[in-house]
């Protein structure tokens, strides 16, 4: 499949002139503007030529945001699944006989519940967190 390859060696590339502190500040500023962590990585790669934040700073993007105290209400993967489930639910309200979408909705809910249990177990979500597809 077509995608960019990860750098082969776990060493800071020679063309990256930014210091670890500057990269961390850039990550935090982008996060405060509302950019999700996955998009931050893409922006840093495409705009600033930083292939992997961890090679430059020694920390992953989520760890940088956690250390900086940037609030992450729910993890990004869970947030994306919830968004997908809301879209499918809205579709099913108008197309009640769409059984393929209904199955996709059930599979998406299963993924959400599986992630929910995991994040509650490791403490990334509060124990009383409930799914609301409203």
PDB file of C-alpha atoms in Angstrom:
ATOM      1  CA  UNK A   1       0.000   0.000   0.000  1.00  0.00           C
ATOM      2  CA  UNK A   2       1.125   3.526  -0.585  1.00  0.00           C
ATOM      3  CA  UNK A   3       2.350   5.330   2.514  1.00  0.00           C
ATOM      4  CA  UNK A   4       5.456   7.051   3.767  1.00  0.00           C
ATOM      5  CA  UNK A   5       8.106   4.822   5.285  1.00  0.00           C
ATOM      6  CA  UNK A   6       9.418   5.407   8.784  1.00  0.00           C
ATOM      7  CA  UNK A   7      13.067   6.411   9.098  1.00  0.00           C
ATOM      8  CA  UNK A   8      15.279   3.293   9.259  1.00  0.00           C
ATOM      9  CA  UNK A   9      17.638   4.437  12.029  1.00  0.00           C
ATOM     10  CA  UNK A  10      16.542   5.678  15.454  1.00  0.00           C
ATOM     11  CA  UNK A  11      18.854   8.712  15.273  1.00  0.00           C
ATOM     12  CA  UNK A  12      18.037  12.410  14.919  1.00  0.00           C
ATOM     13  CA  UNK A  13      18.281  13.244  11.192  1.00  0.00           C
ATOM     14  CA  UNK A  14      21.064  15.649  10.198  1.00  0.00           C
ATOM     15  CA  UNK A  15      18.705  17.996   8.323  1.00  0.00           C
ATOM     16  CA  UNK A  16      16.588  18.775  11.403  1.00  0.00           C
ATOM     17  CA  UNK A  17      17.959  22.062  12.752  1.00  0.00           C
ATOM     18  CA  UNK A  18      15.333  22.624  15.459  1.00  0.00           C
ATOM     19  CA  UNK A  19      16.249  21.911  19.057  1.00  0.00           C
ATOM     20  CA  UNK A  20      14.160  19.505  21.154  1.00  0.00           C
ATOM     21  CA  UNK A  21      12.823  22.474  23.150  1.00  0.00           C
ATOM     22  CA  UNK A  22      11.642  24.245  19.977  1.00  0.00           C
ATOM     23  CA  UNK A  23       9.923  21.099  18.716  1.00  0.00           C
ATOM     24  CA  UNK A  24       8.156  20.619  22.059  1.00  0.00           C
ATOM     25  CA  UNK A  25       6.962  24.249  22.018  1.00  0.00           C
ATOM     26  CA  UNK A  26       5.707  23.797  18.465  1.00  0.00           C
ATOM     27  CA  UNK A  27       3.809  20.622  19.433  1.00  0.00           C
ATOM     28  CA  UNK A  28       2.207  22.336  22.443  1.00  0.00           C
ATOM     29  CA  UNK A  29       1.244  25.427  20.399  1.00  0.00           C
ATOM     30  CA  UNK A  30      -0.394  23.298  17.712  1.00  0.00           C
ATOM     31  CA  UNK A  31      -2.273  21.284  20.348  1.00  0.00           C
ATOM     32  CA  UNK A  32      -3.542  24.464  22.016  1.00  0.00           C
ATOM     33  CA  UNK A  33      -4.932  25.540  18.628  1.00  0.00           C
ATOM     34  CA  UNK A  34      -7.017  22.343  18.628  1.00  0.00           C
ATOM     35  CA  UNK A  35      -4.915  20.201  16.284  1.00  0.00           C
ATOM     36  CA  UNK A  36      -5.087  16.488  17.235  1.00  0.00           C
ATOM     37  CA  UNK A  37      -1.813  14.588  17.882  1.00  0.00           C
ATOM     38  CA  UNK A  38      -1.961  12.607  14.628  1.00  0.00           C
ATOM     39  CA  UNK A  39      -2.298  15.809  12.595  1.00  0.00           C
ATOM     40  CA  UNK A  40       0.544  17.410  14.577  1.00  0.00           C
ATOM     41  CA  UNK A  41       2.844  14.622  13.405  1.00  0.00           C
ATOM     42  CA  UNK A  42       1.776  15.131   9.787  1.00  0.00           C
ATOM     43  CA  UNK A  43       2.285  18.912  10.028  1.00  0.00           C
ATOM     44  CA  UNK A  44       5.741  18.494  11.549  1.00  0.00           C
ATOM     45  CA  UNK A  45       6.706  15.985   8.856  1.00  0.00           C
ATOM     46  CA  UNK A  46       5.380  17.949   5.878  1.00  0.00           C
ATOM     47  CA  UNK A  47       6.058  21.536   6.953  1.00  0.00           C
ATOM     48  CA  UNK A  48       9.101  21.347   9.215  1.00  0.00           C
ATOM     49  CA  UNK A  49      10.825  18.216   7.878  1.00  0.00           C
ATOM     50  CA  UNK A  50      10.747  16.377  11.201  1.00  0.00           C
ATOM     51  CA  UNK A  51      10.186  12.688  10.371  1.00  0.00           C
ATOM     52  CA  UNK A  52       9.551  11.519  13.949  1.00  0.00           C
ATOM     53  CA  UNK A  53       9.146  13.725  17.007  1.00  0.00           C
ATOM     54  CA  UNK A  54      10.546  10.986  19.229  1.00  0.00           C
ATOM     55  CA  UNK A  55      13.881  11.028  17.371  1.00  0.00           C
ATOM     56  CA  UNK A  56      14.312  14.749  18.058  1.00  0.00           C
ATOM     57  CA  UNK A  57      12.846  15.113  21.559  1.00  0.00           C
ATOM     58  CA  UNK A  58      13.081  11.602  22.976  1.00  0.00           C
ATOM     59  CA  UNK A  59       9.341  11.715  23.767  1.00  0.00           C
ATOM     60  CA  UNK A  60       6.210  10.894  21.811  1.00  0.00           C
ATOM     61  CA  UNK A  61       3.684  13.633  21.002  1.00  0.00           C
ATOM     62  CA  UNK A  62       1.142  12.457  23.600  1.00  0.00           C
ATOM     63  CA  UNK A  63       3.843  12.395  26.299  1.00  0.00           C
ATOM     64  CA  UNK A  64       4.901  15.955  25.395  1.00  0.00           C
ATOM     65  CA  UNK A  65       1.287  17.122  25.659  1.00  0.00           C
ATOM     66  CA  UNK A  66       0.815  15.274  28.949  1.00  0.00           C
ATOM     67  CA  UNK A  67       3.973  16.860  30.422  1.00  0.00           C
ATOM     68  CA  UNK A  68       2.898  20.328  29.233  1.00  0.00           C
ATOM     69  CA  UNK A  69      -0.501  19.909  30.890  1.00  0.00           C
ATOM     70  CA  UNK A  70      -2.489  20.274  27.677  1.00  0.00           C
ATOM     71  CA  UNK A  71      -5.923  18.825  28.474  1.00  0.00           C
ATOM     72  CA  UNK A  72      -6.874  15.723  26.486  1.00  0.00           C
ATOM     73  CA  UNK A  73     -10.437  14.919  27.532  1.00  0.00           C
ATOM     74  CA  UNK A  74     -10.557  11.546  25.786  1.00  0.00           C
ATOM     75  CA  UNK A  75      -7.912   9.751  23.697  1.00  0.00           C
ATOM     76  CA  UNK A  76      -7.887  10.553  19.996  1.00  0.00           C
ATOM     77  CA  UNK A  77      -8.600   7.027  18.746  1.00  0.00           C
ATOM     78  CA  UNK A  78     -11.670   6.765  20.975  1.00  0.00           C
ATOM     79  CA  UNK A  79     -12.833  10.236  19.919  1.00  0.00           C
ATOM     80  CA  UNK A  80     -12.581   9.274  16.227  1.00  0.00           C
ATOM     81  CA  UNK A  81     -14.573   6.068  16.782  1.00  0.00           C
ATOM     82  CA  UNK A  82     -17.288   7.992  18.642  1.00  0.00           C
ATOM     83  CA  UNK A  83     -17.468  10.502  15.785  1.00  0.00           C
ATOM     84  CA  UNK A  84     -17.806   7.624  13.292  1.00  0.00           C
ATOM     85  CA  UNK A  85     -20.547   5.993  15.397  1.00  0.00           C
ATOM     86  CA  UNK A  86     -22.505   9.274  15.517  1.00  0.00           C
ATOM     87  CA  UNK A  87     -22.338   9.569  11.730  1.00  0.00           C
ATOM     88  CA  UNK A  88     -23.541   5.978  11.245  1.00  0.00           C
ATOM     89  CA  UNK A  89     -26.305   6.468  13.831  1.00  0.00           C
ATOM     90  CA  UNK A  90     -27.523   9.589  12.032  1.00  0.00           C
ATOM     91  CA  UNK A  91     -27.514   7.627   8.764  1.00  0.00           C
ATOM     92  CA  UNK A  92     -29.500   4.778  10.353  1.00  0.00           C
ATOM     93  CA  UNK A  93     -32.175   7.196  11.596  1.00  0.00           C
ATOM     94  CA  UNK A  94     -33.112   7.978   7.998  1.00  0.00           C
ATOM     95  CA  UNK A  95     -32.263   4.574   6.463  1.00  0.00           C
ATOM     96  CA  UNK A  96     -33.682   2.056   8.908  1.00  0.00           C
ATOM     97  CA  UNK A  97     -33.410  -0.920   6.528  1.00  0.00           C
ATOM     98  CA  UNK A  98     -29.686  -0.475   5.835  1.00  0.00           C
ATOM     99  CA  UNK A  99     -28.492  -3.667   7.484  1.00  0.00           C
ATOM    100  CA  UNK A 100     -24.894  -3.338   6.300  1.00  0.00           C
ATOM    101  CA  UNK A 101     -24.605  -0.003   8.066  1.00  0.00           C
ATOM    102  CA  UNK A 102     -26.352  -1.438  11.110  1.00  0.00           C
ATOM    103  CA  UNK A 103     -23.692  -4.152  11.312  1.00  0.00           C
ATOM    104  CA  UNK A 104     -20.956  -1.557  10.869  1.00  0.00           C
ATOM    105  CA  UNK A 105     -22.524   0.443  13.691  1.00  0.00           C
ATOM    106  CA  UNK A 106     -22.475  -2.607  15.980  1.00  0.00           C
ATOM    107  CA  UNK A 107     -18.842  -3.335  15.114  1.00  0.00           C
ATOM    108  CA  UNK A 108     -17.912   0.296  15.792  1.00  0.00           C
ATOM    109  CA  UNK A 109     -19.713   0.196  19.149  1.00  0.00           C
ATOM    110  CA  UNK A 110     -17.808  -2.979  20.022  1.00  0.00           C
ATOM    111  CA  UNK A 111     -14.502  -1.256  19.263  1.00  0.00           C
ATOM    112  CA  UNK A 112     -15.553   1.717  21.386  1.00  0.00           C
ATOM    113  CA  UNK A 113     -16.484  -0.492  24.351  1.00  0.00           C
ATOM    114  CA  UNK A 114     -13.249  -2.471  24.050  1.00  0.00           C
ATOM    115  CA  UNK A 115     -11.174   0.735  24.050  1.00  0.00           C
ATOM    116  CA  UNK A 116     -13.316   2.163  26.851  1.00  0.00           C
ATOM    117  CA  UNK A 117     -12.540  -0.827  29.094  1.00  0.00           C
ATOM    118  CA  UNK A 118      -8.830  -0.551  28.304  1.00  0.00           C
ATOM    119  CA  UNK A 119      -8.620   3.197  28.982  1.00  0.00           C
ATOM    120  CA  UNK A 120     -10.558   2.856  32.234  1.00  0.00           C
ATOM    121  CA  UNK A 121      -8.199   0.074  33.322  1.00  0.00           C
ATOM    122  CA  UNK A 122      -5.044   2.114  32.676  1.00  0.00           C
ATOM    123  CA  UNK A 123      -6.559   5.326  34.062  1.00  0.00           C
ATOM    124  CA  UNK A 124      -6.823   7.462  30.906  1.00  0.00           C
ATOM    125  CA  UNK A 125     -10.619   7.623  31.364  1.00  0.00           C
ATOM    126  CA  UNK A 126     -12.463   8.095  34.660  1.00  0.00           C
ATOM    127  CA  UNK A 127     -14.168   4.969  36.018  1.00  0.00           C
ATOM    128  CA  UNK A 128     -17.613   6.597  35.733  1.00  0.00           C
ATOM    129  CA  UNK A 129     -17.201   7.650  32.056  1.00  0.00           C
ATOM    130  CA  UNK A 130     -20.203   6.724  29.908  1.00  0.00           C
ATOM    131  CA  UNK A 131     -20.587   6.714  26.137  1.00  0.00           C
ATOM    132  CA  UNK A 132     -23.042   9.353  24.895  1.00  0.00           C
ATOM    133  CA  UNK A 133     -23.904   9.278  21.210  1.00  0.00           C
ATOM    134  CA  UNK A 134     -26.585  11.926  21.778  1.00  0.00           C
TER     135      UNK A 134
END
